[in-house]
CSV table of C-alpha atoms in Angstrom, one decimal:
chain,number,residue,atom,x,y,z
A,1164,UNK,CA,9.3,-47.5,-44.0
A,1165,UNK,CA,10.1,-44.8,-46.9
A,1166,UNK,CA,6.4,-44.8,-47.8
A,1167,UNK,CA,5.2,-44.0,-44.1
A,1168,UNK,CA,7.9,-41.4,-43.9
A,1169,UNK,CA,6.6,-39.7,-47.2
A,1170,UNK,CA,3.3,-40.2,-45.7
A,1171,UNK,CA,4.1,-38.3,-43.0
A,1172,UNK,CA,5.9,-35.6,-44.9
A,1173,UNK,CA,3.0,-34.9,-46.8
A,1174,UNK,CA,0.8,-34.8,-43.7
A,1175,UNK,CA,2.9,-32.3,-41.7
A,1176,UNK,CA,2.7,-29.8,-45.0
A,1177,UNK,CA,-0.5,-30.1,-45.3
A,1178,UNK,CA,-1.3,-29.3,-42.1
A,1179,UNK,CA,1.0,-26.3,-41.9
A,1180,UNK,CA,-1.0,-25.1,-44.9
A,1181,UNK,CA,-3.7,-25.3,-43.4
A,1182,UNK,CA,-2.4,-22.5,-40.6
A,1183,UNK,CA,-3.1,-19.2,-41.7
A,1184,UNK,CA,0.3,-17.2,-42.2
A,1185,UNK,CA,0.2,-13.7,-42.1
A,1186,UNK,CA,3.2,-11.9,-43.7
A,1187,UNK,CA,4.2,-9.2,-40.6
A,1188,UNK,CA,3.2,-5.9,-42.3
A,1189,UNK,CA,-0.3,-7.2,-41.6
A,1190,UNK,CA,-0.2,-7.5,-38.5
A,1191,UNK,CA,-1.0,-4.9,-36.1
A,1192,UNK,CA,1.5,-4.2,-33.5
A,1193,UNK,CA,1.1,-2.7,-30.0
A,1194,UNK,CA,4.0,-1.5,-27.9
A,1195,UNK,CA,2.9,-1.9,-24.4
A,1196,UNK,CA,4.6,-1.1,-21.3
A,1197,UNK,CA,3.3,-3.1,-17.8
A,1198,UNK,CA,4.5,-1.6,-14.7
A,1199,UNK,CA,6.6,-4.3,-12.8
A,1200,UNK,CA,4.4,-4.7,-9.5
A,1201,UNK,CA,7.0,-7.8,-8.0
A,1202,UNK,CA,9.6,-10.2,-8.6
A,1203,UNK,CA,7.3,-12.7,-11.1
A,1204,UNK,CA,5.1,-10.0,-12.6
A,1205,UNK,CA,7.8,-10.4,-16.3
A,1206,UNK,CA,6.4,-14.4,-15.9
A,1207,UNK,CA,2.6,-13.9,-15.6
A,1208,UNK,CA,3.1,-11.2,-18.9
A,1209,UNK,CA,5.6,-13.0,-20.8
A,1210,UNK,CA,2.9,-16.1,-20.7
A,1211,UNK,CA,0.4,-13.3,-21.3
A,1212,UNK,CA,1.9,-12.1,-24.3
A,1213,UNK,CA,2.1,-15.9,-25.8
A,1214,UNK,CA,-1.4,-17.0,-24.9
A,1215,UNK,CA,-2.7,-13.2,-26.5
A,1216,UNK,CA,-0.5,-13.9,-29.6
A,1217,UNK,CA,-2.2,-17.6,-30.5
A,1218,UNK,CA,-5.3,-16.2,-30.2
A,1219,UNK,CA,-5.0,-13.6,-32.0
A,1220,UNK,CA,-2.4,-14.4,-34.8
A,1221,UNK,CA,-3.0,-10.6,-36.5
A,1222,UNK,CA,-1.9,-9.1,-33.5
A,1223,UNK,CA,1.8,-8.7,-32.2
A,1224,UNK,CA,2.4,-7.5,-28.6
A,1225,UNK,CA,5.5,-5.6,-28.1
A,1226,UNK,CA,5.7,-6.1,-24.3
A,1227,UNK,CA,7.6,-4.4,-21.9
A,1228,UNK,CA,7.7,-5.1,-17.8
A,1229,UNK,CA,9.3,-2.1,-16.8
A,1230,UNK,CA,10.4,-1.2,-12.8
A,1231,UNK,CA,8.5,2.1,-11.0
A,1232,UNK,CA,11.9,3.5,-10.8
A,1233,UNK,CA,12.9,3.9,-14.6
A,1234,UNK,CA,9.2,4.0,-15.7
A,1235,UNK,CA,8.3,7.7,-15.4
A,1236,UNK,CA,11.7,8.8,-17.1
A,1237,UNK,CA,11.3,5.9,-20.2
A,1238,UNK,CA,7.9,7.3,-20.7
A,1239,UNK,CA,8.3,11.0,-20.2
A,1240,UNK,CA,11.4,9.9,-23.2
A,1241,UNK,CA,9.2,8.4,-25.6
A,1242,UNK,CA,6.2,10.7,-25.9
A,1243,UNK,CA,8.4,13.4,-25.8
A,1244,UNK,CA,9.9,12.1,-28.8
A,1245,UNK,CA,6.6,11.0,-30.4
A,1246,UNK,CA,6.7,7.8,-29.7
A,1247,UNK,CA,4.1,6.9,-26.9
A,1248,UNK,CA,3.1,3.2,-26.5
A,1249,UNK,CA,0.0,1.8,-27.7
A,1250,UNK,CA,-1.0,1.1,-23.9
A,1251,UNK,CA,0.7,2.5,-21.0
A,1252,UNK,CA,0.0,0.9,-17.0
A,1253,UNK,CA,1.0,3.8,-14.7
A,1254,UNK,CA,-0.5,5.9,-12.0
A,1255,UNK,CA,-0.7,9.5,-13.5
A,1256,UNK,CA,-3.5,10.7,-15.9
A,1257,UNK,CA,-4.1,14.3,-15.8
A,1258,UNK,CA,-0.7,15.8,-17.5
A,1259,UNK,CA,-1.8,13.6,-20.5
A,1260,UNK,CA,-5.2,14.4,-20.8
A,1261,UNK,CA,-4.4,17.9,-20.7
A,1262,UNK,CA,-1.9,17.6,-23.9
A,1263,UNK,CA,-4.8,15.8,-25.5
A,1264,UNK,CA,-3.1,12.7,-25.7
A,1265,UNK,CA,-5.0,9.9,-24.4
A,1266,UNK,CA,-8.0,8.3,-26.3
A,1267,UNK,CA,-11.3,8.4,-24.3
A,1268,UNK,CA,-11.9,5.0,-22.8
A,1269,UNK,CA,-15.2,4.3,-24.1
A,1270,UNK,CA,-13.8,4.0,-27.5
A,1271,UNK,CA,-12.0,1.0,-26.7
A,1272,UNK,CA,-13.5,-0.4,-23.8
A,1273,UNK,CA,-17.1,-2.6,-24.6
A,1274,UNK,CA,-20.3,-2.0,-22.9
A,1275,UNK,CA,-19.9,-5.2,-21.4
A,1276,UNK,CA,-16.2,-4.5,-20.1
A,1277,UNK,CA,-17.5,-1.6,-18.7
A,1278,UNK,CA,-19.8,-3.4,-16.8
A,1279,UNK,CA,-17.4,-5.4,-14.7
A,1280,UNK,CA,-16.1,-2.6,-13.5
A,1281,UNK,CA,-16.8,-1.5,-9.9
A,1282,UNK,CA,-18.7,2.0,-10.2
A,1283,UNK,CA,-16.3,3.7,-8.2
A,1284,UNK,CA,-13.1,2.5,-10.3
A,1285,UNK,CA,-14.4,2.9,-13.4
A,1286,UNK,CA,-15.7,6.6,-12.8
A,1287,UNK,CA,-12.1,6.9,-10.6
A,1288,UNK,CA,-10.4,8.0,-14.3
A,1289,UNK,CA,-13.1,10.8,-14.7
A,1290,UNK,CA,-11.6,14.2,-16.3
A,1291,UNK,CA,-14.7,16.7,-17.2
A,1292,UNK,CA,-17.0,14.2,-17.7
A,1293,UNK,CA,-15.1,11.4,-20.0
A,1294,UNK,CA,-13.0,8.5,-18.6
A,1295,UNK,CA,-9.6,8.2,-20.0
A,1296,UNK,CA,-8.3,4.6,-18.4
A,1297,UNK,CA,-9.5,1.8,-16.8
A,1298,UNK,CA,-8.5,0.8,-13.6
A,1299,UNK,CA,-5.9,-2.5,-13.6
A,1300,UNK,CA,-5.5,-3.0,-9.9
A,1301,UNK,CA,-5.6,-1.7,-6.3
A,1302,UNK,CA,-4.2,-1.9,-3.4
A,1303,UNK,CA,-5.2,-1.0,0.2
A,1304,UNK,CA,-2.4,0.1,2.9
A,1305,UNK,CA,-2.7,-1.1,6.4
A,1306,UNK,CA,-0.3,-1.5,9.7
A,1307,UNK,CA,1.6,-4.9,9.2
A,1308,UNK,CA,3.7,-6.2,12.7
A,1309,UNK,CA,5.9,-8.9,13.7
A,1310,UNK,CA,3.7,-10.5,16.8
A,1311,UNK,CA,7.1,-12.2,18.3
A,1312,UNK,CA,9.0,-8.4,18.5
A,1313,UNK,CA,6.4,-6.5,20.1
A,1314,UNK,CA,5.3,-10.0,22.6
A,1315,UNK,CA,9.3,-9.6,23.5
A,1316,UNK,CA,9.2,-6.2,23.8
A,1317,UNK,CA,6.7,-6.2,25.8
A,1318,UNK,CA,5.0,-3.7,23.9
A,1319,UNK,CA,1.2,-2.9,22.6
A,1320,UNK,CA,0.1,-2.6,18.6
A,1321,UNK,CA,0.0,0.9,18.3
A,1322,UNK,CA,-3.1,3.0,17.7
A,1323,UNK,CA,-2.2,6.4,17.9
A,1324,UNK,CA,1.3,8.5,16.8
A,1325,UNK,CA,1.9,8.9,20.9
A,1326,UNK,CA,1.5,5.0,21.2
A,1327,UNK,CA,4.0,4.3,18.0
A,1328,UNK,CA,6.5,6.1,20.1
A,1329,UNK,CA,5.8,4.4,23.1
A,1330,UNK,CA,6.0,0.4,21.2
A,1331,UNK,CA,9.1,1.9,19.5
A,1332,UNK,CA,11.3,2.4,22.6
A,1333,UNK,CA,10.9,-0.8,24.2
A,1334,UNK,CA,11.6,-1.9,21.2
A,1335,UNK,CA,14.9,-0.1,20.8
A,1336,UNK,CA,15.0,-0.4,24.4
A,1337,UNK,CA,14.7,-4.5,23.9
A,1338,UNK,CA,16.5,-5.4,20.9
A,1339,UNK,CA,19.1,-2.3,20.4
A,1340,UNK,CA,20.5,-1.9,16.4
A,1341,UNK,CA,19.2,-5.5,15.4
A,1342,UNK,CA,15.9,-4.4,15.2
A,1343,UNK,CA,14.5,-1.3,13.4
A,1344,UNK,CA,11.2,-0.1,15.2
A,1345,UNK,CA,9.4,1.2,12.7
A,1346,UNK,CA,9.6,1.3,8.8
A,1347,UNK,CA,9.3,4.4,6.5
A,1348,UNK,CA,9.8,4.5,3.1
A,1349,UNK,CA,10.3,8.3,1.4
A,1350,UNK,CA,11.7,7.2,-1.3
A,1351,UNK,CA,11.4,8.1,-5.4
A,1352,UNK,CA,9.2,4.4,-5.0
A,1353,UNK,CA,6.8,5.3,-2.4
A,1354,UNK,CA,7.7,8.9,-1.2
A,1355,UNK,CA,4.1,10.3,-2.0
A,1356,UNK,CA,2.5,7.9,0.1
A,1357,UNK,CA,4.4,8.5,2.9
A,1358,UNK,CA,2.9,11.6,2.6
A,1359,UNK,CA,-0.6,10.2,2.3
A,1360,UNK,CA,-0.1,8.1,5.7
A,1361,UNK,CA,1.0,11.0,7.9
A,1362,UNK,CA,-1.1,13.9,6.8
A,1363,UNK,CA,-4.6,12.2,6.1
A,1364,UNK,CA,-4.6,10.4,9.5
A,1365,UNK,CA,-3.6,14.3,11.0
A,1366,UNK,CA,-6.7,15.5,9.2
A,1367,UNK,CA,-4.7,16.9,6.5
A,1368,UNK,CA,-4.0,15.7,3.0
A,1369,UNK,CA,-3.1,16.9,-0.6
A,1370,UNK,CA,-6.1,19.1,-0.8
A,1371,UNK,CA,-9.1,20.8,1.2
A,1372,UNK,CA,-12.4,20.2,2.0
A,1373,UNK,CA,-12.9,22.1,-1.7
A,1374,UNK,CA,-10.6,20.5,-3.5
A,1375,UNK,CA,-7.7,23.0,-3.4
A,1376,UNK,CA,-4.2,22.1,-3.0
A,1377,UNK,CA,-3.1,22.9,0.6
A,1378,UNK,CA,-0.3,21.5,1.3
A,1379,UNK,CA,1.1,23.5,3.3
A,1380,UNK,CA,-1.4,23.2,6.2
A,1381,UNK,CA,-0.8,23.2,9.5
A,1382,UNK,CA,-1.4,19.8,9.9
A,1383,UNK,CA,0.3,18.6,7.3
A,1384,UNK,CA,3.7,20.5,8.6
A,1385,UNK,CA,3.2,18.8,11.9
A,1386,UNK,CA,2.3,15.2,10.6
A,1387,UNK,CA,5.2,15.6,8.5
A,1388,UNK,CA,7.8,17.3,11.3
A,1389,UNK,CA,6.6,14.0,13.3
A,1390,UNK,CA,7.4,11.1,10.7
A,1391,UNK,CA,11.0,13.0,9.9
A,1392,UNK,CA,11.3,12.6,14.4
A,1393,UNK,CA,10.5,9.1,14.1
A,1394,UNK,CA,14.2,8.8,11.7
A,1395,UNK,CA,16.0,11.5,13.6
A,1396,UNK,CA,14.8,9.8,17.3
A,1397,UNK,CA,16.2,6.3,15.8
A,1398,UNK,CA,12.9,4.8,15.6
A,1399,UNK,CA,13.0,3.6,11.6
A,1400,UNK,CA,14.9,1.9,8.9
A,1401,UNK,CA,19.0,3.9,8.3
A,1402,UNK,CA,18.1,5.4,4.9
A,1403,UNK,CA,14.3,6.4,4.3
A,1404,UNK,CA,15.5,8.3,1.3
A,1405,UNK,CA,16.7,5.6,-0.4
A,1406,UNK,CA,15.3,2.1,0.9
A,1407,UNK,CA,11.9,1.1,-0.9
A,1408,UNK,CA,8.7,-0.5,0.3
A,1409,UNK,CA,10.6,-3.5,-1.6
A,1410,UNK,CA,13.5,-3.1,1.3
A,1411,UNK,CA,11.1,-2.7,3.9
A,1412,UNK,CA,9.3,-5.9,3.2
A,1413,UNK,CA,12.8,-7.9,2.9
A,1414,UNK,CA,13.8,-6.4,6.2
A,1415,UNK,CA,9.9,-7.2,7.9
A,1416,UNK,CA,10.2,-10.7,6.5
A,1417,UNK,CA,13.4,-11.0,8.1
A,1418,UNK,CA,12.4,-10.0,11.3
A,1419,UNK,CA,14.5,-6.9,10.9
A,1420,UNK,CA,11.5,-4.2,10.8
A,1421,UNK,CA,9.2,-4.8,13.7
A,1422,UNK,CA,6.5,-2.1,12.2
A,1423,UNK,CA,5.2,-1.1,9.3
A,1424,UNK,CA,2.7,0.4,6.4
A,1425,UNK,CA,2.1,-1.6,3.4
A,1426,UNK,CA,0.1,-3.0,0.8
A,1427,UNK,CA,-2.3,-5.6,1.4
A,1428,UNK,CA,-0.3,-7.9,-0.9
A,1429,UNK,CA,2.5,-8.2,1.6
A,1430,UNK,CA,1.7,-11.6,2.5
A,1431,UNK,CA,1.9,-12.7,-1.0
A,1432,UNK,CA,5.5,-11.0,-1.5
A,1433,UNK,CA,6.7,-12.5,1.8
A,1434,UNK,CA,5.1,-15.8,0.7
A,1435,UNK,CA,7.3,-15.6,-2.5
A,1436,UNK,CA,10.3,-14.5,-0.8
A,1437,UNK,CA,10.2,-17.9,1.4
A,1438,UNK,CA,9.6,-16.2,4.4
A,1439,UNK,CA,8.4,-16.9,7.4
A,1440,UNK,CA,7.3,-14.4,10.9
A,1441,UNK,CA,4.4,-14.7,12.7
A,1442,UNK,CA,2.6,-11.6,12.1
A,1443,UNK,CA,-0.6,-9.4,11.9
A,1444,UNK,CA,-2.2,-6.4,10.3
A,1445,UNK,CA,-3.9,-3.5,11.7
A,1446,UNK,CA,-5.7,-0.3,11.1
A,1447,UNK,CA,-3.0,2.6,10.3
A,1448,UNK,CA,-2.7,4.8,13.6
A,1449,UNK,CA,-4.0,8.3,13.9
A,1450,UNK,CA,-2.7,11.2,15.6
A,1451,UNK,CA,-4.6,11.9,18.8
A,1452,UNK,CA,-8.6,13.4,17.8
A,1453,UNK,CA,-8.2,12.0,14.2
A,1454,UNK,CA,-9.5,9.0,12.4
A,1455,UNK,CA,-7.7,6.7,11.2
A,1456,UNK,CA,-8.0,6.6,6.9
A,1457,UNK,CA,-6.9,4.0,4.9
A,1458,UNK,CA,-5.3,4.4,2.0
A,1459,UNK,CA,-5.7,3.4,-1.7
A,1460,UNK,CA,-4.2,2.7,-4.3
A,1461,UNK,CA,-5.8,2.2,-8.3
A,1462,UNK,CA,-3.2,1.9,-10.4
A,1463,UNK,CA,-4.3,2.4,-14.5
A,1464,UNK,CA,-4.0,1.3,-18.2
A,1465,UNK,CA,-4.4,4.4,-20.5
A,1466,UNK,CA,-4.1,4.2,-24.5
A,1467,UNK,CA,-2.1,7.0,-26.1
A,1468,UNK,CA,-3.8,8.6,-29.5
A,1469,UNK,CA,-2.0,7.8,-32.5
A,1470,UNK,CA,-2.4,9.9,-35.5
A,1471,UNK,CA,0.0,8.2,-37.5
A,1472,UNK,CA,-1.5,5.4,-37.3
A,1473,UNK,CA,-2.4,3.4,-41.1
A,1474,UNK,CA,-5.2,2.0,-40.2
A,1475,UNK,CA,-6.9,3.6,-37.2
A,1476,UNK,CA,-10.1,0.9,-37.0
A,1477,UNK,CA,-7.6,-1.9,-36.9
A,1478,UNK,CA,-5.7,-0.4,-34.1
A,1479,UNK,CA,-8.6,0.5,-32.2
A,1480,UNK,CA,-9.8,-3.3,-32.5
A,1481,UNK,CA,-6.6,-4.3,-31.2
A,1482,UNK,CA,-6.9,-2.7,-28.7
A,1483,UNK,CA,-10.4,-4.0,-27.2
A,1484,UNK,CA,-9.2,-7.4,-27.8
A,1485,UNK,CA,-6.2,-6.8,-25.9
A,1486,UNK,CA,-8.0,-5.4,-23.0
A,1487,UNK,CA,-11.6,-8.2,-23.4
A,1488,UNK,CA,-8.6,-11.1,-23.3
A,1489,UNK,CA,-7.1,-9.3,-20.2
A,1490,UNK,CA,-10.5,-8.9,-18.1
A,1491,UNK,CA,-11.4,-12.0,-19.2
A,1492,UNK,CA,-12.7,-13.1,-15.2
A,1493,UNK,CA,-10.8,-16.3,-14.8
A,1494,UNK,CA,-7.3,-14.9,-16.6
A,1495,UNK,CA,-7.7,-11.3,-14.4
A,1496,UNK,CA,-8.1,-13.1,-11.4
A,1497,UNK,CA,-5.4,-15.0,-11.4
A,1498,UNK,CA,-3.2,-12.0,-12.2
A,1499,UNK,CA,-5.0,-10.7,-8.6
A,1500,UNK,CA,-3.7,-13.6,-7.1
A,1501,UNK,CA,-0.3,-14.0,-8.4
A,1502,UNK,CA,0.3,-10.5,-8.2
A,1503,UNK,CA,-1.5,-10.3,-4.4
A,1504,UNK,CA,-3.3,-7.1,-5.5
A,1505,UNK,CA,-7.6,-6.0,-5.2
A,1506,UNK,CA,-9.4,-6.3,-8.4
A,1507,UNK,CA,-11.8,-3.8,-9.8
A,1508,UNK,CA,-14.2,-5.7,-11.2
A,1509,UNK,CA,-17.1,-7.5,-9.6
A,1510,UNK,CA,-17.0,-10.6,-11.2
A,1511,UNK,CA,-13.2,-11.3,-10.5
A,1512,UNK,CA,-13.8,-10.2,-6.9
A,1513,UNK,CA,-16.6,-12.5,-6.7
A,1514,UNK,CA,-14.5,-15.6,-8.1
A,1515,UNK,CA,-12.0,-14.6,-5.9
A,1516,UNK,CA,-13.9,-14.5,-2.5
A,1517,UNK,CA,-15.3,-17.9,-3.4
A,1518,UNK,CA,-12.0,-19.1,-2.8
A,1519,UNK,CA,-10.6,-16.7,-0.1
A,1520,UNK,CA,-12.8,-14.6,2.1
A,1521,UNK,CA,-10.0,-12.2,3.0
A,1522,UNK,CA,-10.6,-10.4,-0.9
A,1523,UNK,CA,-14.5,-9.7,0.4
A,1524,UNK,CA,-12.8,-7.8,3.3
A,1525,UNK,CA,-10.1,-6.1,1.9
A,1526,UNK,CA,-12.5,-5.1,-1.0
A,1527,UNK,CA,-14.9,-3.7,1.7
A,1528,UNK,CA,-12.1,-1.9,3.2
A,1529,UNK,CA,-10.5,-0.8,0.0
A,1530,UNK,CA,-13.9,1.1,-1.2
A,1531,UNK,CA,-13.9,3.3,1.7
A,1532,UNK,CA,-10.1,4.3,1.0
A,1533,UNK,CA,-9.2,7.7,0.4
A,1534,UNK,CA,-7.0,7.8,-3.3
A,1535,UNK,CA,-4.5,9.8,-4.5
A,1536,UNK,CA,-6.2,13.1,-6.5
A,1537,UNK,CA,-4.7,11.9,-9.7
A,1538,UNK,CA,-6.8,13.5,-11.8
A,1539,UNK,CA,-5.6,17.0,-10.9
A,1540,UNK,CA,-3.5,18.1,-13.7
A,1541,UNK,CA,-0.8,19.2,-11.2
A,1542,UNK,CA,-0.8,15.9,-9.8
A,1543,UNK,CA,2.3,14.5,-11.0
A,1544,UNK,CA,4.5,17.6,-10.3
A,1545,UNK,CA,2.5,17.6,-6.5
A,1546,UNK,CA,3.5,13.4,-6.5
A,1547,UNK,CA,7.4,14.8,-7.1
A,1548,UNK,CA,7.2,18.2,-5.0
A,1549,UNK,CA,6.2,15.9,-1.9
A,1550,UNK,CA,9.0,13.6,-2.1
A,1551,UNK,CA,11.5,15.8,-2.7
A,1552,UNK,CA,9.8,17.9,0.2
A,1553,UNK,CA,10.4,14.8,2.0
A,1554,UNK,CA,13.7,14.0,1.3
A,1555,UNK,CA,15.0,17.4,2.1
A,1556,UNK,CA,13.5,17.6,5.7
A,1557,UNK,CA,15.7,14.3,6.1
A,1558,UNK,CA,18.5,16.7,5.2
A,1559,UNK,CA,17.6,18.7,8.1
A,1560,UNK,CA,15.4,21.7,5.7
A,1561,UNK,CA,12.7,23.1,7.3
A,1562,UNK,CA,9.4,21.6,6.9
A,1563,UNK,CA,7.1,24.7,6.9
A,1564,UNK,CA,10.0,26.3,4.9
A,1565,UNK,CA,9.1,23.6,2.0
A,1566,UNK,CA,5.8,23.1,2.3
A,1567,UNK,CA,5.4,26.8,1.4
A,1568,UNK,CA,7.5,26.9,-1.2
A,1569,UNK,CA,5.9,23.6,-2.4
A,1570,UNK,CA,3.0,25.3,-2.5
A,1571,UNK,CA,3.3,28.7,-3.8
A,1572,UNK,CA,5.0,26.4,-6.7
A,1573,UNK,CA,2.0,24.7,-7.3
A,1574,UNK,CA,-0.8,26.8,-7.0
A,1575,UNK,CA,1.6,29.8,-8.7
């Protein structure tokens, strides 16, 4: 018995010496912050970080899942104080490439990662000619509705602003205070895409036919003096300033919200949350004469320069492997999937449809999307100044009022 037990003694030791150890001032280590996109996305990158880490035992991850809410002011913090994460998943682009601190995307990104890539995502990140991140998700917003309210309410799925109006009395009319109508989220969370939904299906938008900031327009001021009279008529959720998409979908799943706008990965979050409403989704309505536009969302990862870096080839290789083991087409799928989000790359899209036709439609959909200009260098302030626009009109300001000022701010 003693002999077997020395035995194995000597086996176990000689197969821990057999392990490469690397003493941890030889590793390369890269701080990354993730965006937190649902209630499991700290699972899927905590796994993530383990699976990365065995692979590639000369790498550490410092991973952080960080909520929409804090992430702007934790990042704004850190390169502020020179100290900007290796790798950063966020929606702005512009302020940083106009400080010069973002590293062009084709250093780090293979020929064959590039490749993947759906043309219009990949050149999505373009800023005078050079791309500066590649694209980790999308989204595309559409009109979700509870079947049962509106069946009760004897009421039609709305295609047009006058015909919300209309399916949001009898609703009121039907169910009282139990049911909000209509959702609307102008929060710090979503605020700018409230924005998007009203003015682009008025003909307006964030910019003109050239480009140009106009936000100010005339339709813009009426889209947006119409979706602060759906609150003040009783139409929407108590407290647009301050309950999130997140809210909204709680309250839809519970039958509490009878309308509204969302992402297409909806159905996964309602899925997760254990709910359960018979329900359908829709084109976004259109004021009368107007189109209705979809919109999308592409979301990015971006790699801050770092000049103080030791050992600057070592870092960059880090990096590539971080992102070739995240696009990996099996591994990026899945995050698709658990997340409910669009890929951006052809071969995840086409693993996915194999399994699920609804990706092949939503991708169709999702490519003829109009997307946030975020490669305007006043984007972010524009992102805040519309909110805040927003959130003072619930307050009873002026909407013209704002919009001027919002855009004499702007454009300077």
């Amino acid at each position: 018995m003693k002999r077997k037990i020395a035995l194995a003694m000597v086996l176990a030791m000689t197969a821990s010496m057999a392990q490469p150890v690397l003493a941890a001032d030889s590793k390369t280590t890269l701080d990354v912050i993730i965006s937190q996109y649902g209630t499991q996305t700290q699972t899927w990158w905590a796994q993530f970080e383990k699976d990365f880490e065995a692979e590639n035992p000369d790498i550490d991850l410092n991973l952080e899942v960080v909520s929409w809410n804090d992430l702007y002011t934790k990042v704004n913090t850190l390169v502020a104080n020179n100290n900007a994460p290796d790798i950063l998943n966020i929606d702005v682009l512009a302020d940083y490439v106009a400080d010069d601190l973002l590293m062009p995307a084709t250093e780090y990104a293979s020929e064959d990662l590039q490749a993947k890539f759906f043309p219009s995502f990949w050149e999505a990140s373009t800023i005078d000619d050079t791309v500066y991140a590649l694209p980790i998700l999308a989204s595309c917003r559409a009109l979700f509705y509870n079947k049962d309210i509106l069946d009760e309410a004897g009421a039609s799925v709305p295609t047009t602003w006058a015909e919300i109006q209309e399916t949001a009395q009898k609703i009121k009319d039907k169910f009282g205070d139990d049911v909000y109508p209509w959702g609307i989220d102008m929060t710090t969370d979503e605020g700018q895409a409230a924005f998007s939904y009203y003015t682009w299906n008025n003909g307006g938008g964030f910019v003109d036919e050239n480009g140009d900031w106009a936000l100010n327009s005339e339709k813009n001021v009426e889209a947006l003096n119409y979706a602060i009279g759906l609150v003040n008529d009783g139409y929407t959720n108590s407290d647009p300033a301050n309950e999130t998409r997140y809210d909204l979908q709680d309250m839809f799943g519970a039958g509490k919200v009878a309308m509204m706008i969302g992402p297409n990965n909806i159905p996964t979050y309602l899925s997760d949350g254990g709910y359960d409403i018979n329900y359908d989704v829709t084109t976004i309505p259109a004021n009368e004469g107007c189109e209705s536009v979809a919109m999308g969302v592409c979301d990015r990862l971006e790699v801050f320069k770092d000049d103080s870096a030791e050992d600057q080839e070592a870092r960059t290789a880090a990096i590539s492997k971080f992102f070739d083991f995240f696009y990996d087409d099996e591994r990026y799928a899945d995050y698709m999937v658990f997340e409910g989000f669009l890929p951006t790359t052809q071969s995840a899209a086409d693993l996915l449809a194999k399994e699920d036709e609804t990706y092949s439609s939503w991708i169709d959909i999702l490519q003829s999307c109009n997307f946030y200009p975020a490669t305007k260098t006043e984007w972010a302030d524009v992102k805040q100044g519309v909110i805040e626009v927003e959130q003072n009109a619930l307050l009873g300001d002026d909407v013209q009022t704002l919009l001027d000022d919002l855009q004499a701010d702007i454009a300077g």
